[in-house]
Each structure stands twice: as C-alpha cells, then as structure tokens.
Coordinates of C-alpha atoms in Angstrom, one line a residue:
X21 CA 99.9 123.6 80.9
X22 CA 101.0 124.6 77.4
X23 CA 99.5 124.0 74.1
X24 CA 101.6 124.6 71.0
X25 CA 100.9 123.8 67.4
X26 CA 102.1 120.6 65.8
X27 CA 102.4 122.2 62.4
X28 CA 105.5 124.0 61.1
X29 CA 105.2 127.7 61.7
X30 CA 102.8 127.2 64.7
X31 CA 99.5 127.7 62.8
X32 CA 96.4 125.6 62.2
X33 CA 95.1 122.7 64.3
X34 CA 96.7 122.0 67.6
X35 CA 97.5 118.7 69.4
X36 CA 96.9 119.4 73.1
X37 CA 99.6 118.7 75.6
X38 CA 98.9 116.6 78.7
X39 CA 98.5 118.5 82.0
X40 CA 99.9 117.4 85.3
X41 CA 96.5 115.9 86.2
X42 CA 97.0 113.5 83.3
X43 CA 94.0 114.9 81.4
X44 CA 94.0 117.2 78.4
X45 CA 92.2 120.1 76.8
X46 CA 90.6 119.4 73.5
X47 CA 91.6 122.3 71.3
X48 CA 90.0 123.3 68.0
X49 CA 91.4 125.8 65.6
X50 CA 93.4 128.7 66.7
X51 CA 91.3 131.0 68.9
X52 CA 88.6 128.5 69.9
X53 CA 87.7 127.9 73.5
X54 CA 89.0 124.8 75.2
X55 CA 86.6 122.2 76.3
X56 CA 87.7 120.0 79.2
X57 CA 85.4 117.2 80.3
X58 CA 85.6 117.6 84.0
X59 CA 82.6 115.3 84.7
X60 CA 81.8 112.0 82.9
X61 CA 79.0 109.5 83.4
X62 CA 79.9 106.9 86.0
X63 CA 79.0 104.2 83.6
X64 CA 81.6 105.4 81.2
X65 CA 84.4 105.9 83.7
X66 CA 86.1 102.6 82.9
X67 CA 85.6 102.4 79.2
X68 CA 88.9 102.2 77.2
X69 CA 88.2 105.6 75.7
X70 CA 87.6 107.3 79.0
X71 CA 90.6 105.7 80.7
X72 CA 92.9 106.6 77.8
X73 CA 91.8 110.3 77.9
X74 CA 92.4 110.4 81.7
X75 CA 95.8 108.7 81.5
X76 CA 97.2 110.0 78.2
X77 CA 95.1 113.0 77.2
X78 CA 93.1 113.3 74.0
X79 CA 96.0 114.0 71.7
X80 CA 96.0 111.9 68.6
X81 CA 98.5 109.1 68.0
X82 CA 101.3 109.3 65.4
X83 CA 99.3 107.2 62.9
X84 CA 96.2 109.4 63.2
X85 CA 98.0 112.3 61.4
X86 CA 98.0 112.6 57.6
X87 CA 101.1 111.2 55.9
X88 CA 102.4 114.6 54.9
X89 CA 102.5 115.7 58.6
X90 CA 104.0 112.3 59.6
X91 CA 106.8 113.0 57.2
X92 CA 107.6 116.2 59.0
X93 CA 107.7 114.4 62.3
X94 CA 110.7 112.5 61.0
X95 CA 112.1 115.2 58.7
X96 CA 112.5 118.0 61.3
X97 CA 114.5 115.9 63.8
X98 CA 116.7 114.5 60.9
X99 CA 117.3 118.0 59.5
X100 CA 118.4 119.3 62.9
X101 CA 120.7 116.3 63.3
X102 CA 122.2 116.9 59.9
X103 CA 122.9 120.5 60.8
X104 CA 124.7 119.4 63.9
X105 CA 126.5 116.7 62.0
X106 CA 127.9 119.2 59.6
X107 CA 129.2 121.4 62.4
X108 CA 130.8 118.3 64.1
X109 CA 132.4 116.5 61.2
X110 CA 133.7 119.4 59.1
X111 CA 137.4 119.9 60.1
X112 CA 137.1 117.1 62.7
X113 CA 140.8 116.4 62.2
X114 CA 141.7 119.9 63.5
X115 CA 143.8 120.2 65.5
X116 CA 145.9 117.2 64.2
X117 CA 147.1 116.2 67.7
X118 CA 145.8 114.9 71.0
X119 CA 144.2 117.6 73.0
X120 CA 143.4 117.8 76.7
X121 CA 142.3 114.4 78.1
X122 CA 142.4 112.7 74.7
X123 CA 145.9 111.9 75.9
X124 CA 144.3 109.3 78.2
X125 CA 141.1 108.0 76.5
X126 CA 142.3 107.8 72.9
X127 CA 145.4 105.9 73.8
X128 CA 143.3 103.6 76.1
X129 CA 140.9 103.0 73.2
X130 CA 143.8 102.0 71.0
X131 CA 145.0 99.6 73.7
X132 CA 141.5 98.1 73.7
X133 CA 141.8 97.5 70.0
X134 CA 145.1 95.7 70.5
X135 CA 144.6 93.7 73.7
X136 CA 141.1 94.4 75.2
X137 CA 142.4 96.2 78.3
X138 CA 144.5 99.3 79.1
X139 CA 148.3 99.0 78.7
X140 CA 151.1 101.4 79.5
X141 CA 152.9 103.9 77.2
X142 CA 156.5 105.1 77.1
X143 CA 157.6 108.6 77.6
X144 CA 156.7 111.0 74.8
X145 CA 154.0 108.6 73.5
X146 CA 151.9 111.5 72.4
X147 CA 154.5 112.5 69.9
X148 CA 154.4 109.1 68.3
X149 CA 150.7 109.0 68.4
X150 CA 150.4 112.4 66.8
X151 CA 152.8 111.3 64.1
X152 CA 150.6 108.4 63.1
X153 CA 152.6 105.8 64.9
X154 CA 150.5 104.4 67.8
X155 CA 152.3 101.1 67.9
X156 CA 154.6 102.0 70.7
X157 CA 152.3 100.4 73.3
X158 CA 154.1 98.7 76.2
X159 CA 153.3 95.2 77.4
X160 CA 152.7 96.3 81.0
X161 CA 149.2 97.0 82.2
X162 CA 148.0 100.5 83.0
X163 CA 145.9 101.6 86.0
X164 CA 142.8 103.6 85.0
X165 CA 139.9 104.8 87.0
X166 CA 137.0 104.9 84.5
X167 CA 135.0 102.0 83.2
X168 CA 135.4 100.7 79.6
X169 CA 132.2 101.6 77.6
X170 CA 133.2 105.0 76.4
X171 CA 136.7 103.8 75.5
X172 CA 135.2 100.9 73.5
X173 CA 133.1 103.4 71.6
X174 CA 136.2 105.5 70.7
X175 CA 137.9 102.2 69.8
X176 CA 135.1 101.4 67.4
X177 CA 135.7 104.6 65.4
X178 CA 139.4 103.9 65.4
X179 CA 138.8 100.4 64.2
X180 CA 136.8 101.8 61.2
X181 CA 138.9 104.7 60.2
X182 CA 142.3 103.8 61.7
X183 CA 144.1 104.7 64.9
X184 CA 146.7 106.8 63.0
X185 CA 144.6 109.8 62.2
X186 CA 142.6 112.4 64.3
X187 CA 139.4 111.6 62.3
X188 CA 139.5 108.1 63.5
X189 CA 140.1 109.2 67.1
X190 CA 137.1 111.5 67.1
X191 CA 134.7 109.8 64.8
X192 CA 132.8 108.1 67.6
X193 CA 132.4 111.3 69.6
X194 CA 131.2 113.3 66.6
X195 CA 128.7 110.5 65.6
X196 CA 127.4 110.2 69.2
X197 CA 127.0 114.0 69.5
X198 CA 125.0 114.0 66.2
X199 CA 122.8 111.2 67.2
X200 CA 122.1 112.9 70.5
X201 CA 120.7 115.9 68.6
X202 CA 118.3 113.5 66.8
X203 CA 117.3 111.9 70.1
X204 CA 116.7 115.2 71.8
X205 CA 114.5 116.5 68.9
X206 CA 112.4 113.3 69.0
X207 CA 112.1 113.5 72.8
X208 CA 111.0 117.2 72.6
X209 CA 108.4 116.1 70.0
X210 CA 107.2 113.4 72.4
X211 CA 107.0 115.8 75.4
X212 CA 105.6 118.9 73.7
X213 CA 103.7 117.5 70.7
X214 CA 105.0 120.5 68.7
X215 CA 107.1 120.4 65.6
X216 CA 108.4 124.0 66.1
X217 CA 109.6 123.1 69.6
X218 CA 111.1 119.8 68.5
X219 CA 113.0 121.6 65.8
X220 CA 114.1 124.3 68.3
X221 CA 115.4 121.7 70.8
X222 CA 117.5 120.0 68.2
X223 CA 118.8 123.2 66.7
X224 CA 119.7 124.7 70.1
X225 CA 121.7 121.6 71.0
X226 CA 123.3 121.5 67.5
X227 CA 124.7 125.0 67.7
X228 CA 125.7 125.1 71.4
X229 CA 129.4 125.4 71.8
X230 CA 129.8 123.2 74.8
X231 CA 128.1 120.2 73.2
X232 CA 129.9 121.0 70.0
X233 CA 133.3 120.9 71.6
X234 CA 132.5 117.7 73.5
X235 CA 131.4 116.1 70.2
X236 CA 134.6 117.0 68.5
X237 CA 137.0 115.7 71.1
X238 CA 137.2 112.1 72.4
X239 CA 136.4 112.5 76.1
X240 CA 134.0 110.2 77.9
X241 CA 131.3 112.6 78.9
X242 CA 129.6 112.8 75.5
X243 CA 129.0 109.1 75.6
X244 CA 127.7 109.3 79.1
X245 CA 125.3 112.0 77.9
X246 CA 124.1 109.9 75.0
X247 CA 123.2 106.9 77.0
X248 CA 121.5 109.0 79.7
X249 CA 119.4 110.7 77.0
X250 CA 118.5 107.4 75.4
X251 CA 117.4 106.0 78.7
X252 CA 115.2 109.0 79.3
X253 CA 113.6 108.6 75.8
X254 CA 113.0 104.9 76.6
X255 CA 111.3 105.8 79.8
X256 CA 109.0 108.3 78.1
X257 CA 107.9 105.5 75.7
X258 CA 107.4 103.2 78.7
X259 CA 105.3 105.8 80.4
X260 CA 102.8 105.8 77.5
X261 CA 103.0 102.1 77.0
X262 CA 102.4 101.4 80.7
X263 CA 99.3 103.6 80.8
X264 CA 97.9 102.0 77.7
X265 CA 98.3 98.6 79.3
X266 CA 96.7 99.9 82.5
X267 CA 93.7 101.3 80.6
X268 CA 93.2 98.1 78.6
X269 CA 93.4 95.8 81.6
X270 CA 91.0 97.9 83.7
X271 CA 88.6 98.3 80.7
X272 CA 88.6 94.5 80.2
X273 CA 87.9 93.9 83.9
X274 CA 85.1 96.4 83.8
X275 CA 83.5 94.8 80.7
X276 CA 83.5 91.5 82.5
X277 CA 81.7 93.0 85.5
X278 CA 79.0 95.1 84.1
X279 CA 81.0 98.3 83.3
X280 CA 83.0 98.6 86.5
X281 CA 85.9 96.5 87.9
X282 CA 85.3 94.7 91.1
X283 CA 86.3 96.2 94.5
X284 CA 89.1 93.7 94.7
X285 CA 90.4 94.7 91.2
X286 CA 90.4 98.4 92.2
X287 CA 92.1 97.7 95.5
X288 CA 95.6 97.6 93.9
X289 CA 95.0 97.4 90.2
X290 CA 96.5 95.0 87.7
X291 CA 100.0 93.9 87.1
X292 CA 101.2 95.3 83.8
X293 CA 103.5 92.6 82.6
X294 CA 107.1 92.9 81.4
X295 CA 107.8 96.5 80.4
X296 CA 110.4 96.1 77.6
X297 CA 111.0 99.9 77.2
X298 CA 111.9 100.0 80.8
X299 CA 114.3 97.1 80.3
X300 CA 115.8 99.0 77.4
X301 CA 116.3 102.0 79.7
X302 CA 118.1 99.6 82.1
X303 CA 120.4 98.6 79.3
X304 CA 121.1 102.3 78.4
X305 CA 121.8 103.2 82.0
X306 CA 124.1 100.2 82.4
X307 CA 126.1 101.6 79.5
X308 CA 126.0 105.0 81.1
X309 CA 127.4 103.7 84.3
X310 CA 129.9 101.7 82.2
X311 CA 131.1 105.0 80.8
X312 CA 131.4 107.0 84.0
X313 CA 130.2 106.1 87.5
X314 CA 128.2 109.4 87.7
X315 CA 125.7 107.5 85.6
X316 CA 124.6 105.8 88.9
X317 CA 122.8 109.0 89.9
X318 CA 120.8 109.0 86.7
X319 CA 119.9 105.3 87.4
X320 CA 118.6 106.2 90.8
X321 CA 116.8 109.4 89.7
X322 CA 115.2 107.9 86.6
X323 CA 114.2 104.8 88.6
X324 CA 112.4 106.9 91.1
X325 CA 110.8 109.1 88.4
X326 CA 109.3 106.1 86.5
X327 CA 107.8 104.7 89.7
X328 CA 106.2 108.0 90.5
X329 CA 104.7 108.2 87.0
X330 CA 103.2 104.8 87.6
X331 CA 101.8 105.7 91.0
X332 CA 100.1 108.7 89.6
X333 CA 98.7 106.6 86.7
X334 CA 97.0 104.3 89.2
X335 CA 95.7 107.2 91.2
X336 CA 94.2 108.9 88.1
X337 CA 92.8 105.6 86.8
X338 CA 90.7 105.2 90.0
X339 CA 92.6 102.6 91.9
X340 CA 92.1 103.0 95.6
X341 CA 95.3 101.5 97.0
X342 CA 97.4 103.3 94.4
X343 CA 100.4 103.7 96.7
X344 CA 100.7 100.2 97.9
X345 CA 99.6 98.7 94.7
X346 CA 102.0 100.9 92.7
X347 CA 104.9 100.0 94.9
X348 CA 104.3 96.3 94.7
X349 CA 103.1 95.9 91.1
X350 CA 105.2 98.8 89.6
X351 CA 108.0 99.7 91.9
X352 CA 109.4 96.2 92.5
X353 CA 109.2 95.2 88.8
X354 CA 110.8 98.6 87.9
X355 CA 113.7 97.9 90.2
X356 CA 114.1 94.4 88.7
X357 CA 113.8 95.7 85.1
X358 CA 116.4 98.4 85.6
X359 CA 118.9 97.8 88.4
X360 CA 119.9 94.1 87.7
X361 CA 119.8 94.7 84.0
X362 CA 122.1 97.7 84.3
X363 CA 124.4 95.7 86.6
X364 CA 124.6 92.9 84.1
X365 CA 125.4 95.3 81.2
X366 CA 128.0 97.0 83.4
X367 CA 129.7 93.7 84.2
X368 CA 129.6 92.7 80.6
X369 CA 131.5 95.8 79.7
X370 CA 134.5 94.5 81.6
X371 CA 134.7 91.4 79.4
X372 CA 138.1 92.5 78.0
X373 CA 139.5 92.7 81.5
X374 CA 138.0 89.3 82.5
X375 CA 139.5 87.7 79.4
X376 CA 143.0 89.2 79.9
X377 CA 145.8 87.5 81.7
X378 CA 147.7 90.5 83.0
X379 CA 145.3 93.5 83.1
X380 CA 145.8 95.7 86.1
X381 CA 144.7 94.0 89.4
X382 CA 143.5 91.0 87.3
X383 CA 145.5 88.5 89.5
X384 CA 145.1 90.4 92.8
X385 CA 142.9 87.9 94.5
X386 CA 145.3 85.0 93.8
X387 CA 147.9 86.7 96.0
X388 CA 145.4 88.1 98.6
X389 CA 143.3 85.2 99.9
X390 CA 140.3 86.1 102.1
X391 CA 138.7 84.0 104.7
X392 CA 135.4 85.8 104.4
X393 CA 135.2 86.3 100.6
X394 CA 137.1 83.3 99.3
X395 CA 133.9 81.7 98.1
X396 CA 133.7 84.4 95.3
X397 CA 135.6 83.6 92.1
X398 CA 139.1 85.2 92.1
X399 CA 138.2 87.3 89.1
X400 CA 135.2 88.9 90.9
X401 CA 137.2 89.6 94.0
X402 CA 139.9 91.2 91.9
X403 CA 137.4 93.4 90.1
X404 CA 135.9 94.4 93.4
X405 CA 139.3 95.4 94.7
X406 CA 139.9 97.4 91.5
X407 CA 136.6 99.3 92.1
X408 CA 137.5 100.0 95.7
X409 CA 140.8 101.4 94.7
X410 CA 139.3 103.5 91.9
X411 CA 136.6 104.8 94.3
X412 CA 139.3 105.8 96.8
X413 CA 141.1 107.7 94.0
X414 CA 138.0 109.6 93.0
X415 CA 137.2 110.5 96.6
X416 CA 140.7 111.9 97.1
X417 CA 140.9 113.7 93.8
X418 CA 141.6 117.2 95.1
X419 CA 144.7 118.4 93.3
X420 CA 144.8 121.9 91.9
X421 CA 144.2 122.5 88.2
X422 CA 144.2 125.8 86.3
X423 CA 140.7 125.0 84.8
X424 CA 139.0 123.4 87.8
X425 CA 135.5 124.8 88.2
X426 CA 133.1 124.5 91.1
X427 CA 129.7 123.1 90.3
X428 CA 128.2 126.5 91.4
X429 CA 129.8 128.1 88.4
X430 CA 128.8 125.7 85.7
X431 CA 125.4 127.1 84.8
X432 CA 126.6 130.7 84.5
X433 CA 129.7 129.6 82.5
X434 CA 132.1 130.8 85.2
X435 CA 135.1 128.8 84.3
X436 CA 135.0 126.8 81.0
X437 CA 137.8 124.4 80.2
X438 CA 140.5 125.3 77.7
X439 CA 141.2 122.1 75.6
X440 CA 143.7 123.6 73.3
X441 CA 145.6 126.9 72.7
X442 CA 148.4 127.7 70.3
X443 CA 149.8 130.9 68.8
X444 CA 150.6 130.2 65.1
X445 CA 153.4 132.4 63.7
X446 CA 152.7 135.0 61.0
X447 CA 152.7 133.4 57.6
X448 CA 151.4 130.0 58.7
X449 CA 148.1 128.8 57.2
X450 CA 145.3 131.2 58.2
X451 CA 147.6 133.7 59.9
X452 CA 148.2 136.9 57.9
X453 CA 148.8 139.2 60.9
X454 CA 151.5 139.6 63.5
X455 CA 149.8 137.6 66.3
X456 CA 147.3 134.8 65.8
X457 CA 145.5 132.3 68.0
X458 CA 144.1 128.8 67.6
X459 CA 142.0 127.7 70.5
X460 CA 139.3 125.3 71.7
X461 CA 137.3 126.6 74.7
X462 CA 134.5 124.4 75.9
X463 CA 132.2 127.4 76.7
X464 CA 128.5 127.2 75.9
X465 CA 126.4 129.7 74.0
X466 CA 125.6 132.3 76.7
X467 CA 122.1 132.8 75.4
X468 CA 121.3 129.1 75.7
X469 CA 122.9 128.6 79.1
X470 CA 121.8 131.8 80.8
X471 CA 118.4 131.4 79.3
X472 CA 118.3 127.9 80.7
X473 CA 119.0 129.1 84.2
X474 CA 116.0 131.4 84.1
X475 CA 113.9 128.5 82.6
X476 CA 114.8 126.2 85.5
X477 CA 113.2 128.7 87.9
X478 CA 110.1 128.9 85.7
X479 CA 109.9 125.1 85.5
X480 CA 110.0 124.8 89.3
X481 CA 106.9 127.0 89.6
X482 CA 105.1 125.2 86.7
X483 CA 105.9 121.8 88.3
X484 CA 104.9 122.8 91.8
X485 CA 102.0 125.0 90.9
X486 CA 100.6 123.5 87.7
X487 CA 101.6 119.9 88.4
X488 CA 103.0 119.6 84.9
X489 CA 104.7 116.2 84.8
X490 CA 106.9 117.3 81.9
X491 CA 108.4 120.1 84.0
X492 CA 109.1 117.5 86.7
X493 CA 110.7 115.1 84.3
X494 CA 113.1 117.7 82.9
X495 CA 114.0 118.9 86.4
X496 CA 114.7 115.3 87.4
X497 CA 117.2 115.0 84.5
X498 CA 119.0 118.2 85.5
X499 CA 118.9 117.3 89.2
X500 CA 120.4 113.8 88.6
X501 CA 123.3 115.1 86.6
X502 CA 124.0 118.3 88.5
X503 CA 123.0 118.1 92.2
X504 CA 125.2 115.1 93.2
X505 CA 128.4 117.1 92.5
X506 CA 127.6 119.4 95.4
X507 CA 128.2 116.4 97.7
X508 CA 131.9 116.5 96.9
X509 CA 133.0 120.1 97.4
X510 CA 136.6 119.2 97.9
X511 CA 136.9 117.2 94.7
X512 CA 138.5 118.7 91.6
X513 CA 135.7 119.3 89.1
X514 CA 135.5 120.7 85.6
X515 CA 132.8 122.5 83.7
X516 CA 132.6 120.0 80.9
X517 CA 131.0 117.5 83.3
X518 CA 127.8 119.5 82.7
X519 CA 127.4 118.0 79.2
X520 CA 125.8 115.0 80.8
X521 CA 122.7 117.0 81.7
X522 CA 122.9 119.7 79.0
X523 CA 120.1 118.2 76.9
X524 CA 117.7 118.7 79.9
X525 CA 118.8 122.3 80.1
X526 CA 117.8 122.7 76.5
X527 CA 114.5 121.0 77.2
X528 CA 113.9 123.5 80.0
X529 CA 114.6 126.4 77.7
X530 CA 112.4 125.0 75.0
X531 CA 109.6 124.5 77.5
X532 CA 109.7 128.2 78.2
X533 CA 109.8 129.0 74.5
X534 CA 106.5 127.0 74.4
X535 CA 105.1 129.3 77.0
X536 CA 106.1 132.3 74.9
X537 CA 104.4 130.8 71.8
X538 CA 101.2 130.5 73.8
X539 CA 98.2 128.2 73.6
X540 CA 96.5 127.2 70.4
X541 CA 93.4 128.8 71.8
X542 CA 95.1 132.2 72.2
X543 CA 94.1 135.1 69.9
X544 CA 96.0 135.2 66.5
X545 CA 97.9 138.3 67.5
X546 CA 99.1 136.6 70.7
X547 CA 100.3 133.6 68.7
X548 CA 102.0 135.7 66.1
X549 CA 103.8 137.8 68.8
X550 CA 105.0 134.7 70.5
X551 CA 106.2 133.2 67.2
X552 CA 108.2 136.4 66.4
X553 CA 109.8 136.4 69.8
X554 CA 110.8 132.8 69.6
X555 CA 112.1 133.2 66.0
X556 CA 114.1 136.3 67.1
X557 CA 115.6 134.4 70.0
X558 CA 116.6 131.4 67.8
X559 CA 118.1 133.8 65.3
X560 CA 120.2 135.5 68.0
X561 CA 121.4 132.2 69.3
X562 CA 122.6 131.1 65.8
X563 CA 124.3 134.4 65.2
X564 CA 126.1 134.2 68.6
X565 CA 127.2 130.7 67.8
X566 CA 128.6 131.8 64.5
X567 CA 130.5 134.5 66.5
X568 CA 132.0 131.9 68.9
X569 CA 132.6 129.1 66.4
X570 CA 136.3 129.9 65.8
X571 CA 137.1 129.3 69.5
X572 CA 135.1 126.1 69.5
X573 CA 136.7 124.5 66.4
X574 CA 140.4 125.6 66.6
X575 CA 140.2 128.0 63.7
X576 CA 143.2 130.3 63.3
X577 CA 142.1 133.9 64.0
X578 CA 143.9 137.1 64.9
X579 CA 144.7 137.4 68.6
X580 CA 142.5 140.5 68.9
X581 CA 139.5 138.6 67.5
X582 CA 140.1 135.8 70.1
X583 CA 140.3 138.4 72.9
X584 CA 137.0 139.9 71.8
X585 CA 135.4 136.5 72.4
X586 CA 136.7 136.2 75.9
X587 CA 133.7 137.9 77.6
X588 CA 134.9 137.1 81.2
X589 CA 138.4 137.2 82.7
X590 CA 137.7 133.7 84.0
X591 CA 137.5 132.4 80.4
X592 CA 141.1 133.0 79.8

C-alpha cells in the first residue's frame, strides 16, 4: 500500500491511497503516525459513512479540495498532454511520403472518404499519393482483414486537412496519441491520488519513442490503444460509482431496519441499477474491437476485472452470499452492459460496407445459398463469411519479414520495427557531411521499457502479497494486451503491437516510483530522498529521449550519429 502526496513537489498533507482490503489509512501531515480504524461499533457498521470508508477509503473527493488544488488536478494532465502534442505535431509532415503500413491504412481511409468501403488501387499508387494526387482510386473493391474504425478515424483527419498532404494523413494519429497522454495522466491521478505521479505518468508516455512514433504514423494500433485506455478509465469511474451505490442502498436498508439490513437483504445484497460508466466502457471496447480484433482480449479481461471488483465490494460491505449475489446481480448485468453493447458498436462500424453495392464479399450470400442459415439476411451472412475468411488469413499469417519480432522480445526491445530509412546525399537539407541518415525506428525509451519490466515483477508481489487492487488492475491491462500473443507462436508478429498495452507498462513503472517516493507518514529525510531519486530518473528519461528523438522523427543526421543510437545489433 502506498501513500503519496497530492501536492506538487510531494509535500504537505496527503490523500491516502486505498489498500487491497478496500480500506484506507488516515494520514496527517508528513511524519505523523497512520491511524487505521480496524474495529468499529456494530451499530455503526452500516451507516453511509462507515460503508464508504470500507468500500472507497477515507480519501477526500475532488470537490473537497480547495479550488487552487483542484486547478492543478486539471492543469498537470493538460500540461503533460501539451508537451506530448508538441512532440507529435511538430514536423508531422516528415517524411513527406507514405511509410511502412501507411501504404494500406491511409489509402483505405481515403477510399472510405470517397465510397465508404475499401477499393483497389493501380500499380505505383503510392507515387501518385505522395505527389498529392490520391484520385487514382479504382472502381473494384479491395479485400482487407482489419475492421473499419481506425481507418474511419484516419479518414476524419483527411476530411479536415485534405487527403493530399501528410499532415492530413497523420493528424488523427497525432491527436489520438496526444489525447491518450491526457487520459493516462487522469487515470494515474485516479489510481494513485498523487499529482506528482499523475504528471510522471503523462510525461513518461509523452516522451517515449514507441508511443511517439505510433502517434506520428497512421497505423491502426494507436487507435486501438486509445479506446482500450478510455475503457479502462470508464471502468475505474464505474468502480467508484458502483461502490457508492452499494453503500447508499445498504445504508438506506439499515436505516429502515433499526441500523442493520435484514438477513434477507444481506444474503445477496441489492441490485445497483444501470451502470452507465460500464456501458460507456462497452462502447469504447466495441470501438477497440472495431479497430483490431485483438481488442476482444481486452473486452474479456476488463469484463472479468470489473466483476471481480464488484464481488470484492459485496464481500467488504458485509454481504454473506457475495459470490452468488455478485455473479447474479453484478456479473450478468456487467455482461449485458458490455458485450452486447460492444457487439452493436462493432456492427455499426461496418455501416459503410452494409450500405455499399459492391464492397468485397458484399454479395457473397446471394450466390451461395445455405439450407441451414438462409433465415439470416444476406448481408449478415455475407459479413459472417467475410469474417471467417479474415480469421483464416490471420491464423495463417506466417510469412517471413525482416522486422518480425516474437512477443518474448517486445518488453526488452529486442527487435523494434524500422518504419523508414533513407540516406540523403551530401548537400541536401540537413546533410553537410559525406554520409547522412534519415530514419524512423519504433524503439521505446530503454529506461522506460526496461524499468517497466522490473516494475511488473514488483507489482506481482504487491498484488499477491499486499492485495493491492491497483496492482492487479494494471497487471490485467498488461496481460490482456500481451499474453494472448503467446497463443500464436507461428504467426508473424511485430514489436509495435505492444503499443496497445504500453500505457499499463507506464502505470506499472509509476506505481514503483510511488514506492520510491514513500508514504506520507515517512520521515522527511525519507521523502526527500525518494523525491530526489524520482526526479533524477525522470530527468534521465527526458535526456535519453532527446538523444533518441532524431531516429524517432526522421531527422537528417550524420550516419555516425545514427549508428551511435543503434544500441543493439538487432535494432539495425
């Protein structure tokens, strides 16, 4: 259990963090002894105050802080997002050509703008696109294997700034990456109740090279990451909201029965009504799945996580049949709130395909009648066939690629993906020496990624040994995005897939930085030492990011300078 200051600089009064047992220490000024109410009078056990302390801890709500501090709660996340936005939008048009898989997704997005579905392209279409002439689109449909949401988001940027320039191609990715920094900082503030740690989380994501590269190129994974992170934030809000509802309903039942709910009311507990934040999470996860199918693993993992939170809430509240009651009154509503909602959102993302007359496989069912499934509309059967074919493609995707990287190597930066590499001649802009290089390598900041690997081990111990729900939530995010890839060892995989769970790696690292900062009740020398260490680490991360920035943003540098930045032979 960690306690960190909620004031900039880590001094003064502290807001306690909730422990895994769903209660909290009440901390005074720095150096004071914690006072935890282990025992309370039975008559007070089901008052609203007692229930809220057991379920949510004794930390103050946002409105209970003075206006000056509330301003910092908004200002710190916004400032980290602005920092990340500057890094992402400056020189966004470089390089002025399609790089790596932009050749697929940017052109598909333009096709969406024109017709609402993917159409084919002639030979050397990239040359025309790079020259600002995207209108060479063919009338024939194109077979693609990824859902539409991410491509619609790219198309939105092209619709605003035009499809004939790289800024328009990449605007949506840069904006989404910037907003994800804001989201992560707010989520860290919610989890850790600490302004320094919230700022650290946003800043670490803002300056990390992997996230930076993915935010400056129009691939689908940055959009998947955003919707997953938004769903996680919505579930955090739902967790608190659901516990407040549980406390209120039990307290009202107790008040009507002389201070304690009846035995029947405590057998399974109350139903908590429609949980709108959970519905919002279902919408976000539907958009995640509508970007890439790997979002399904987050839907399953987060669904299980939110039900476990509710089961534990009923247990802590004193409900006797907390398992059966939680499954019936929380688990089933959670499934209905998330899975069908996500399915409807996913289906809606295919509207352009449904409305088309000649999209790929759109008329498949008309020429392939089925005795068993003919009761389904032709459009639905055609879409089902499309998905079956796409799934078969993904399962058989095992071709060699020079930058394929096994999932085992992702966390240690074993084989980052090269998105772009050129050798500008001497005398060209930025090249004053004999041999120069302009490159985009999607390698993360080593201090962040290698530090996160160590942090994951620490979180495992804190979750298993200290029962800290926050450690479990972060591990669930990493596990849902990372572990499923080990089920497909023969499939061609790339390191940049890891961006989907990178925010959770940053949260794991920030969790451990909170341990370094220490508790609010620690001696002043301990707090100062922790603050110095954390500040030194953040400064080292920023300096290392400045060192690697040229190979993240396609700057023209001498070849020798590029070679110095290739720390491992596998990076070349």
